[in-house]
Amino acid sequence: MSLTFEFASPTPAPVAAPDRVTLFVDVILPLPLPKLYTYRVPYELNDNVVIGGRVIVQFGAKRTLSCIVAAVHETPPKEYQAKYILEFIDDAPVVTQPQLKLFRWISEYYLCTLGEVINAALPAALKLSSESRIQLHPAFVAEGSPYPLDDKEQRIVDNLRTEDGKALTFTEVGDLLGIASFHKVIKSLMQKDVIFLFEQMSDKYSPKVLKKVRLTHHLAAIGAVEKLFEDLASKPKQVDVLLKYLQRVPVHQNEHLNHLGLEKAYLTSSPHLSASAVNTLIKNGVLEQFDQIVSRFPLEENPLAQMPYQLNEAQTVARDEVMSQFGQKDIVLLHGVTGSGKTEIYIDLIRQALDGGGQVLYLLPEIALTAQIVTRLMRVFGSRLGVYHSKFSDNERVEVWNGVLSGRFQVVVGVRSAVFLPFDNLSLVIVDEEHEASYKQYDPAPRYNAREVALMMSNFQGAKVLLGSATPAVETYYQARLGRYGLVTLNKRFGEAGMPEIELIDTRKLRAEKKMHNHFSADLLNAMESRIAQDEQVILFQNRRGYAPVTECNDCGYIPKCQSCAVSLSYHKHAHELRCHYCGYHEGMPTQCPACGSRALRTQGFGTEKLEDDLKIMLPQANVQRMDLDTTRAKNAYQQIIGDFEQQKTNVLVGTQMVTKGLDFENVSLVGIVNADAIIHYPDYRAHERAYQMFVQVSGRAGRKGKKGKVLIQTGDPTQVIFDKVIRNDYLEFYEYEITQRREHEYPPFARMIKLTVKHMDQAVAQQAAIFLTQELVERLGRGPVLGPEAPYIFRIRNFFLQEIVIKLSREHTVLKAAKHAICAALEAVRDQKEFRQARLVTDVDPM
């Protein structure tokens, strides 16, 4: 749809009819505003008001926005005169009542605005875009201009004159003139009354359209087709096109098939057919071209749909226990070792939920996981399955959104943003790998945890929640042990598969003995060579991407650093450039030191790119593939990499934490953790928990289908306590140790944490604002809960200096709502100070 508004001559307000009710609507603007804004509904549009529908409004002098109707009432605002709504976009809600309730909870719990929640929730294609456009002024069209026009101005006028009512966007003006600074030209034309400026709102969503062809109606009869071949006997290329069309659309058997037609691209892209012949047939009226709107997710049932899954005895027992627990509790934790067959239990539970007429949401922490699991689910649920994640285009995401609204998609598999979909009849939510930090949104607001949002959404809709993991989050297991969640355990792997053998390799000792080969021990290299020779596969885990994290001059010690962040630049060999992993800044790899001119530059450390590079030299017989952020930017990159590994086109997969999360490869018999110490020695209270989870999860990729798996962990200190727990796969012992530490030092689950970050481009102002905020917090909460302020390890990102304050609130002695109110008041006190108004204040509830 396209709606045009010219602000130079606003439409008069409708005149009130004596018997009509004056309606007002509160709308959620897509802006970080603390309050809803009220607009008046024109009388003639009273019947069009839909809570959850989109409307177009004017906000400020010349700003036009689309927003969501949150409430309808008859009370005008006291502080300002309500403007009229310009247009209603929807005649049915695009946001449901359960969603609006959930969005309010997210806003209140995570201390953000409803506008920020809406911005995160709605697919971009459901939002309307506003762009300035220019058009010839009516006075200029009628009488011309008394002022002379220069060459650039004349080019714009000539272009606008090519058709009546033509308009140009600012982008099109820049392209026409071939310059970036064109705004002075536009301003000059406006001053001369040659053009006027207006805003056009356009819906970004566009359906998928197929260009198709078919025989012109009167030629579809059998006799007409035969005569057509006689007439075209001297034109073999056109005959070939017709034969191909009739082969795919046999109108000689059933002439009614002709109206379905055939994709034009099928004919024009065929190497054996002439595209010009196709166009000639269209031009001569033999074929007619037409457009057909189609779904981006075909509705045809998958031929493998409804394929039954047979649970083994242990899985059946676990499934029955889950169902029994659901009779008593709304949330159940399924704690199953890696490879125990949790996915098959999920599938069985989904089928039961669908049989009961409910909707199901299946959450995954990584897009990489959806590639494998969607294939498995499609075999069972066919066209009832929708997929939702950020690699999809805006239009694809809108189709899934609308598919959930219409009931077409009864099961949705998605990453964290799928919690925003418009479910209104949820029966079951599955949160797979529930411990994963990937469920947490960091920037921008709302900084929500999808697991917690899923729990609240299920509570609002009366749905059951199944949390699944081989290494549950400490907080989750604590709730299960207290009896607040149900707990079901699977201790054995599926089928004949056993747990992998885990071995530690002392790299410090090997380096002292000069027995390391770059970053590989001889044991790891030999094991890889042996497995490859047996046509088995290997996964290598290194939780750092790029080639090397540091480049240093051997002579003067100079290290290239980011211009905007307090970090060194990482070297990426494939692009031959240095990159900042925080802001994206990049520059070419220097050939000599910028400080002293020496050419003795060397890299330090290693990432996945260097491991891949070294392996191709050390093991030339290996087919090595890398899976990290750099290799998975394209839409289908995950599927391609995982598909190649599944089909054994590659036999060594080197990756970051992406390879640790639930992937299932039957031929992997060896996993190598190249540098375990970098994960353990991290300044965070969750460091040991994350290290244990990563080690166990990546180890679980080995030996899943009967083959005995082996895991080799390279570390400079094999005596660390965590390794003993990983080797014995003893989660309970790990949990008891960790929960004791958390209780002693008052960390979650015994306390709630809120992190406040103060950002400013002036380091001194950032420090002063943080100190002022701390004082305000101490006045309201006392000194005990308030820790800081202090600069984080990386104290400058994107030219902003950072200061952090951590608030620890006791679960037993603190009223959370009152504490959050005090925090918001302290933040407002900072914003009220003139010298701190340019400071950015970031609130992160339950940081991870």
CSV table of N, CA and C in Angstrom, one decimal, residues 496-620:
chain,number,residue,atom,x,y,z
A,496,GLU,N,23.2,-48.0,20.8
A,496,GLU,CA,24.4,-48.6,21.3
A,496,GLU,C,25.6,-47.7,21.6
A,497,ALA,N,25.3,-46.4,21.4
A,497,ALA,CA,26.4,-45.4,21.5
A,497,ALA,C,26.7,-45.2,23.0
A,498,GLY,N,28.0,-45.1,23.3
A,498,GLY,CA,28.5,-44.9,24.6
A,498,GLY,C,29.1,-43.5,24.7
A,499,MET,N,29.4,-43.1,26.0
A,499,MET,CA,30.0,-41.8,26.2
A,499,MET,C,31.4,-41.8,25.6
A,500,PRO,N,31.9,-40.7,25.1
A,500,PRO,CA,33.2,-40.7,24.5
A,500,PRO,C,34.3,-40.7,25.6
A,501,GLU,N,35.5,-41.2,25.2
A,501,GLU,CA,36.6,-41.2,26.1
A,501,GLU,C,37.3,-39.9,26.0
A,502,ILE,N,37.6,-39.3,27.2
A,502,ILE,CA,38.2,-37.9,27.2
A,502,ILE,C,39.6,-38.0,27.7
A,503,GLU,N,40.5,-37.3,27.0
A,503,GLU,CA,42.0,-37.4,27.4
A,503,GLU,C,42.5,-36.0,27.4
A,504,LEU,N,43.3,-35.7,28.4
A,504,LEU,CA,43.9,-34.3,28.6
A,504,LEU,C,45.4,-34.4,28.0
A,505,ILE,N,45.7,-33.3,27.3
A,505,ILE,CA,47.1,-33.1,26.7
A,505,ILE,C,47.7,-31.9,27.4
A,506,ASP,N,48.9,-32.1,28.0
A,506,ASP,CA,49.6,-31.0,28.7
A,506,ASP,C,50.4,-30.2,27.7
A,507,THR,N,49.9,-29.1,27.2
A,507,THR,CA,50.6,-28.3,26.2
A,507,THR,C,51.8,-27.6,26.8
A,508,ARG,N,51.8,-27.2,28.1
A,508,ARG,CA,52.9,-26.5,28.7
A,508,ARG,C,54.1,-27.4,28.7
A,509,LYS,N,53.9,-28.7,29.1
A,509,LYS,CA,55.0,-29.6,29.1
A,509,LYS,C,55.6,-29.9,27.7
A,510,LEU,N,54.6,-30.0,26.7
A,510,LEU,CA,55.1,-30.3,25.3
A,510,LEU,C,55.8,-29.1,24.7
A,511,ARG,N,55.4,-27.9,25.1
A,511,ARG,CA,56.1,-26.7,24.5
A,511,ARG,C,57.5,-26.7,25.1
A,512,ALA,N,57.6,-27.0,26.4
A,512,ALA,CA,59.0,-27.0,27.0
A,512,ALA,C,59.9,-28.0,26.4
A,513,GLU,N,59.3,-29.1,25.9
A,513,GLU,CA,60.0,-30.2,25.2
A,513,GLU,C,60.1,-30.0,23.7
A,514,LYS,N,59.6,-28.8,23.2
A,514,LYS,CA,59.6,-28.5,21.8
A,514,LYS,C,58.9,-29.6,21.0
A,515,LYS,N,57.8,-30.1,21.5
A,515,LYS,CA,57.1,-31.1,20.8
A,515,LYS,C,55.7,-30.7,20.3
A,516,MET,N,55.5,-29.3,20.3
A,516,MET,CA,54.2,-28.8,19.7
A,516,MET,C,54.4,-28.5,18.2
A,517,HIS,N,53.5,-28.8,17.4
A,517,HIS,CA,53.5,-28.4,16.0
A,517,HIS,C,52.6,-27.2,15.8
A,518,ASN,N,53.1,-26.0,15.8
A,518,ASN,CA,52.3,-24.8,15.8
A,518,ASN,C,51.4,-24.9,17.0
A,519,HIS,N,50.1,-25.1,16.9
A,519,HIS,CA,49.2,-25.1,18.0
A,519,HIS,C,48.6,-26.5,18.2
A,520,PHE,N,49.2,-27.5,17.6
A,520,PHE,CA,48.7,-28.9,17.7
A,520,PHE,C,49.8,-29.8,18.3
A,521,SER,N,49.3,-30.6,19.3
A,521,SER,CA,50.1,-31.6,19.8
A,521,SER,C,50.3,-32.8,18.9
A,522,ALA,N,51.3,-33.6,19.0
A,522,ALA,CA,51.5,-34.8,18.1
A,522,ALA,C,50.3,-35.7,18.3
A,523,ASP,N,49.8,-35.9,19.6
A,523,ASP,CA,48.7,-36.8,19.8
A,523,ASP,C,47.5,-36.4,19.0
A,524,LEU,N,47.2,-35.1,19.0
A,524,LEU,CA,46.0,-34.6,18.3
A,524,LEU,C,46.2,-34.8,16.8
A,525,LEU,N,47.3,-34.4,16.3
A,525,LEU,CA,47.6,-34.6,14.8
A,525,LEU,C,47.5,-36.1,14.4
A,526,ASN,N,48.1,-36.9,15.2
A,526,ASN,CA,48.1,-38.4,14.9
A,526,ASN,C,46.7,-39.0,14.9
A,527,ALA,N,45.9,-38.5,16.0
A,527,ALA,CA,44.6,-39.0,16.1
A,527,ALA,C,43.7,-38.6,14.9
A,528,MET,N,43.9,-37.3,14.5
A,528,MET,CA,43.2,-36.8,13.3
A,528,MET,C,43.6,-37.6,12.0
A,529,GLU,N,44.8,-37.8,11.9
A,529,GLU,CA,45.3,-38.6,10.7
A,529,GLU,C,44.7,-40.0,10.6
A,530,SER,N,44.7,-40.6,11.8
A,530,SER,CA,44.2,-42.0,11.9
A,530,SER,C,42.7,-42.0,11.6
A,531,ARG,N,41.9,-41.1,12.1
A,531,ARG,CA,40.4,-41.1,11.9
A,531,ARG,C,40.1,-40.8,10.4
A,532,ILE,N,40.9,-39.8,9.8
A,532,ILE,CA,40.6,-39.5,8.4
A,532,ILE,C,40.9,-40.7,7.5
A,533,ALA,N,42.0,-41.5,7.9
A,533,ALA,CA,42.3,-42.7,7.1
A,533,ALA,C,41.3,-43.7,7.2
A,534,GLN,N,40.5,-43.7,8.3
A,534,GLN,CA,39.4,-44.7,8.5
A,534,GLN,C,38.0,-44.1,8.0
A,535,ASP,N,38.1,-43.0,7.2
A,535,ASP,CA,36.9,-42.3,6.6
A,535,ASP,C,36.0,-41.9,7.7
A,536,GLU,N,36.5,-41.5,8.9
A,536,GLU,CA,35.7,-40.9,9.9
A,536,GLU,C,36.0,-39.4,10.0
A,537,GLN,N,35.2,-38.7,10.8
A,537,GLN,CA,35.3,-37.2,10.7
A,537,GLN,C,35.7,-36.7,12.1
A,538,VAL,N,36.2,-35.4,12.0
A,538,VAL,CA,36.8,-34.7,13.2
A,538,VAL,C,36.2,-33.3,13.3
A,539,ILE,N,35.9,-32.9,14.6
A,539,ILE,CA,35.5,-31.6,14.9
A,539,ILE,C,36.6,-31.0,15.8
A,540,LEU,N,37.1,-29.8,15.4
A,540,LEU,CA,38.0,-29.0,16.2
A,540,LEU,C,37.3,-27.7,16.7
A,541,PHE,N,37.5,-27.5,18.0
A,541,PHE,CA,36.8,-26.4,18.7
A,541,PHE,C,37.9,-25.4,19.1
A,542,GLN,N,37.7,-24.1,18.6
A,542,GLN,CA,38.6,-23.0,19.1
A,542,GLN,C,37.7,-21.8,19.2
A,543,ASN,N,37.5,-21.3,20.4
A,543,ASN,CA,36.4,-20.2,20.6
A,543,ASN,C,37.0,-18.8,20.3
A,544,ARG,N,37.6,-18.7,19.1
A,544,ARG,CA,38.1,-17.4,18.6
A,544,ARG,C,38.2,-17.4,17.1
A,545,ARG,N,37.5,-16.5,16.5
A,545,ARG,CA,37.6,-16.5,15.0
A,545,ARG,C,38.7,-15.6,14.5
A,546,GLY,N,38.9,-15.6,13.2
A,546,GLY,CA,40.0,-14.8,12.6
A,546,GLY,C,41.3,-15.7,12.6
A,547,TYR,N,42.4,-15.0,12.1
A,547,TYR,CA,43.7,-15.7,11.9
A,547,TYR,C,44.5,-15.6,13.2
A,548,ALA,N,44.6,-14.3,13.7
A,548,ALA,CA,45.4,-14.1,14.9
A,548,ALA,C,44.8,-12.9,15.6
A,549,PRO,N,44.7,-12.9,17.0
A,549,PRO,CA,44.1,-11.7,17.7
A,549,PRO,C,45.1,-10.5,17.8
A,550,VAL,N,46.4,-10.7,17.6
A,550,VAL,CA,47.3,-9.6,17.8
A,550,VAL,C,48.4,-9.7,16.7
A,551,THR,N,48.7,-8.5,16.2
A,551,THR,CA,49.9,-8.3,15.3
A,551,THR,C,50.9,-7.4,16.0
A,552,GLU,N,52.2,-7.8,16.0
A,552,GLU,CA,53.1,-7.0,16.8
A,552,GLU,C,54.4,-6.8,16.0
A,553,CYS,N,55.0,-5.6,16.2
A,553,CYS,CA,56.3,-5.4,15.6
A,553,CYS,C,57.4,-6.0,16.5
A,554,ASN,N,58.3,-6.8,15.9
A,554,ASN,CA,59.3,-7.4,16.7
A,554,ASN,C,60.3,-6.5,17.2
A,555,ASP,N,60.5,-5.3,16.5
A,555,ASP,CA,61.6,-4.4,16.9
A,555,ASP,C,61.1,-3.4,17.9
A,556,CYS,N,60.0,-2.7,17.7
A,556,CYS,CA,59.6,-1.7,18.7
A,556,CYS,C,58.4,-2.1,19.6
A,557,GLY,N,57.8,-3.2,19.3
A,557,GLY,CA,56.7,-3.7,20.1
A,557,GLY,C,55.3,-3.0,19.8
A,558,TYR,N,55.2,-2.3,18.7
A,558,TYR,CA,54.0,-1.6,18.3
A,558,TYR,C,52.9,-2.7,17.9
A,559,ILE,N,51.7,-2.4,18.4
A,559,ILE,CA,50.5,-3.3,18.2
A,559,ILE,C,49.4,-2.5,17.6
A,560,PRO,N,48.9,-2.8,16.4
A,560,PRO,CA,47.8,-2.0,15.8
A,560,PRO,C,46.6,-2.1,16.7
A,561,LYS,N,45.9,-1.0,17.0
A,561,LYS,CA,44.7,-1.0,17.8
A,561,LYS,C,43.6,-0.3,17.0
A,562,CYS,N,42.4,-0.6,17.4
A,562,CYS,CA,41.2,0.0,16.8
A,562,CYS,C,41.2,1.5,17.2
A,563,GLN,N,40.7,2.3,16.2
A,563,GLN,CA,40.7,3.7,16.4
A,563,GLN,C,39.5,4.1,17.4
A,564,SER,N,38.5,3.2,17.5
A,564,SER,CA,37.3,3.5,18.2
A,564,SER,C,37.1,2.7,19.5
A,565,CYS,N,37.9,1.6,19.6
A,565,CYS,CA,37.7,0.7,20.8
A,565,CYS,C,39.1,0.5,21.4
A,566,ALA,N,39.1,0.1,22.7
A,566,ALA,CA,40.3,-0.2,23.4
A,566,ALA,C,40.7,-1.7,23.2
A,567,VAL,N,40.9,-2.1,22.0
A,567,VAL,CA,41.2,-3.5,21.7
A,567,VAL,C,42.2,-3.5,20.5
A,568,SER,N,43.0,-4.5,20.5
A,568,SER,CA,43.9,-4.7,19.3
A,568,SER,C,43.1,-5.2,18.2
A,569,LEU,N,43.6,-5.0,17.0
A,569,LEU,CA,42.9,-5.5,15.8
A,569,LEU,C,43.3,-6.9,15.5
A,570,SER,N,42.3,-7.7,15.1
A,570,SER,CA,42.6,-9.1,14.8
A,570,SER,C,42.9,-9.2,13.3
A,571,TYR,N,43.9,-10.1,13.0
A,571,TYR,CA,44.3,-10.3,11.6
A,571,TYR,C,43.4,-11.4,10.9
A,572,HIS,N,42.8,-11.0,9.8
A,572,HIS,CA,42.0,-12.0,9.0
A,572,HIS,C,42.8,-12.2,7.7
A,573,LYS,N,43.4,-13.4,7.5
A,573,LYS,CA,44.3,-13.6,6.4
A,573,LYS,C,43.5,-13.6,5.1
A,574,HIS,N,42.3,-14.2,5.0
A,574,HIS,CA,41.6,-14.4,3.7
A,574,HIS,C,41.4,-13.0,3.1
A,575,ALA,N,41.0,-12.0,3.9
A,575,ALA,CA,40.8,-10.7,3.4
A,575,ALA,C,42.0,-9.8,3.5
A,576,HIS,N,43.1,-10.4,4.1
A,576,HIS,CA,44.4,-9.7,4.3
A,576,HIS,C,44.1,-8.3,4.9
A,577,GLU,N,43.4,-8.3,6.0
A,577,GLU,CA,43.1,-7.0,6.7
A,577,GLU,C,43.0,-7.2,8.2
A,578,LEU,N,43.2,-6.1,8.9
A,578,LEU,CA,43.0,-6.1,10.4
A,578,LEU,C,41.6,-5.7,10.7
A,579,ARG,N,40.9,-6.4,11.6
A,579,ARG,CA,39.5,-6.0,11.9
A,579,ARG,C,39.3,-5.9,13.4
A,580,CYS,N,38.4,-5.0,13.8
A,580,CYS,CA,37.9,-4.9,15.2
A,580,CYS,C,36.7,-5.7,15.3
A,581,HIS,N,36.6,-6.7,16.2
A,581,HIS,CA,35.5,-7.5,16.4
A,581,HIS,C,34.4,-6.9,17.2
A,582,TYR,N,34.6,-5.6,17.6
A,582,TYR,CA,33.6,-4.9,18.4
A,582,TYR,C,32.8,-3.9,17.6
A,583,CYS,N,33.5,-3.1,16.8
A,583,CYS,CA,32.8,-2.0,16.0
A,583,CYS,C,32.8,-2.3,14.5
A,584,GLY,N,33.7,-3.2,14.0
A,584,GLY,CA,33.7,-3.5,12.6
A,584,GLY,C,34.7,-2.8,11.8
A,585,TYR,N,35.5,-1.9,12.5
A,585,TYR,CA,36.5,-1.1,11.8
A,585,TYR,C,37.5,-2.1,11.2
A,586,HIS,N,38.0,-1.7,10.0
A,586,HIS,CA,39.0,-2.6,9.4
A,586,HIS,C,40.0,-1.8,8.6
A,587,GLU,N,41.2,-2.2,8.4
A,587,GLU,CA,42.2,-1.6,7.6
A,587,GLU,C,43.1,-2.7,7.0
A,588,GLY,N,43.8,-2.3,6.0
A,588,GLY,CA,44.7,-3.3,5.4
A,588,GLY,C,45.9,-3.7,6.3
A,589,MET,N,46.3,-4.9,6.1
A,589,MET,CA,47.5,-5.4,6.9
A,589,MET,C,48.7,-4.6,6.4
A,590,PRO,N,49.4,-3.9,7.3
A,590,PRO,CA,50.6,-3.1,6.9
A,590,PRO,C,51.8,-4.1,6.5
A,591,THR,N,52.6,-3.6,5.6
A,591,THR,CA,53.8,-4.3,5.2
A,591,THR,C,55.0,-3.9,6.1
A,592,GLN,N,54.9,-2.8,6.7
A,592,GLN,CA,55.9,-2.3,7.6
A,592,GLN,C,55.3,-1.6,8.8
A,593,CYS,N,56.0,-1.6,9.9
A,593,CYS,CA,55.5,-1.0,11.2
A,593,CYS,C,55.2,0.5,11.0
A,594,PRO,N,54.0,0.9,11.3
A,594,PRO,CA,53.7,2.4,11.2
A,594,PRO,C,54.5,3.2,12.2
A,595,ALA,N,55.0,2.6,13.2
A,595,ALA,CA,55.7,3.4,14.3
A,595,ALA,C,57.2,3.5,13.9
A,596,CYS,N,57.9,2.4,13.6
A,596,CYS,CA,59.3,2.5,13.4
A,596,CYS,C,59.8,2.1,11.9
A,597,GLY,N,58.8,1.7,11.1
A,597,GLY,CA,59.2,1.4,9.7
A,597,GLY,C,59.7,0.0,9.5
A,598,SER,N,59.9,-0.8,10.6
A,598,SER,CA,60.5,-2.1,10.5
A,598,SER,C,59.5,-3.0,9.7
A,599,ARG,N,60.0,-4.0,9.0
A,599,ARG,CA,59.1,-5.0,8.3
A,599,ARG,C,59.0,-6.3,9.1
A,600,ALA,N,59.5,-6.3,10.3
A,600,ALA,CA,59.5,-7.5,11.2
A,600,ALA,C,58.2,-7.5,11.9
A,601,LEU,N,57.1,-7.7,11.2
A,601,LEU,CA,55.7,-7.8,11.8
A,601,LEU,C,55.4,-9.3,12.0
A,602,ARG,N,54.9,-9.7,13.1
A,602,ARG,CA,54.5,-11.1,13.3
A,602,ARG,C,53.1,-11.1,14.1
A,603,THR,N,52.4,-12.2,13.8
A,603,THR,CA,51.1,-12.4,14.5
A,603,THR,C,51.3,-13.2,15.7
A,604,GLN,N,50.4,-13.0,16.7
A,604,GLN,CA,50.5,-13.8,18.0
A,604,GLN,C,49.1,-14.3,18.2
A,605,GLY,N,49.1,-15.5,18.8
A,605,GLY,CA,47.8,-16.2,19.1
A,605,GLY,C,47.3,-16.8,17.8
A,606,PHE,N,46.1,-17.4,17.9
A,606,PHE,CA,45.5,-18.1,16.8
A,606,PHE,C,44.0,-18.2,16.9
A,607,GLY,N,43.3,-18.1,15.8
A,607,GLY,CA,41.9,-18.3,15.7
A,607,GLY,C,41.5,-19.4,14.7
A,608,THR,N,40.2,-19.6,14.4
A,608,THR,CA,39.8,-20.7,13.6
A,608,THR,C,40.4,-20.6,12.2
A,609,GLU,N,40.6,-19.4,11.7
A,609,GLU,CA,41.1,-19.2,10.3
A,609,GLU,C,42.6,-19.8,10.3
A,610,LYS,N,43.4,-19.5,11.3
A,610,LYS,CA,44.7,-20.0,11.3
A,610,LYS,C,44.8,-21.6,11.4
A,611,LEU,N,43.9,-22.1,12.3
A,611,LEU,CA,43.8,-23.6,12.4
A,611,LEU,C,43.5,-24.2,11.1
A,612,GLU,N,42.5,-23.6,10.4
A,612,GLU,CA,42.1,-24.2,9.1
A,612,GLU,C,43.3,-24.1,8.1
A,613,ASP,N,44.0,-23.0,8.1
A,613,ASP,CA,45.1,-22.8,7.2
A,613,ASP,C,46.3,-23.8,7.5
A,614,ASP,N,46.6,-24.0,8.8
A,614,ASP,CA,47.7,-24.9,9.2
A,614,ASP,C,47.3,-26.3,8.9
A,615,LEU,N,46.0,-26.7,9.1
A,615,LEU,CA,45.6,-28.1,8.8
A,615,LEU,C,45.7,-28.4,7.3
A,616,LYS,N,45.5,-27.5,6.5
A,616,LYS,CA,45.5,-27.8,5.0
A,616,LYS,C,47.0,-28.0,4.6
A,617,ILE,N,47.9,-27.5,5.4
A,617,ILE,CA,49.3,-27.8,5.1
A,617,ILE,C,49.8,-29.1,5.8
A,618,MET,N,49.4,-29.3,7.1
A,618,MET,CA,49.9,-30.4,7.9
A,618,MET,C,49.2,-31.7,7.5
A,619,LEU,N,47.9,-31.6,7.1
A,619,LEU,CA,47.1,-32.8,6.7
A,619,LEU,C,46.5,-32.5,5.3
A,620,PRO,N,47.3,-32.6,4.3
A,620,PRO,CA,46.8,-32.3,2.9
A,620,PRO,C,45.7,-33.2,2.5
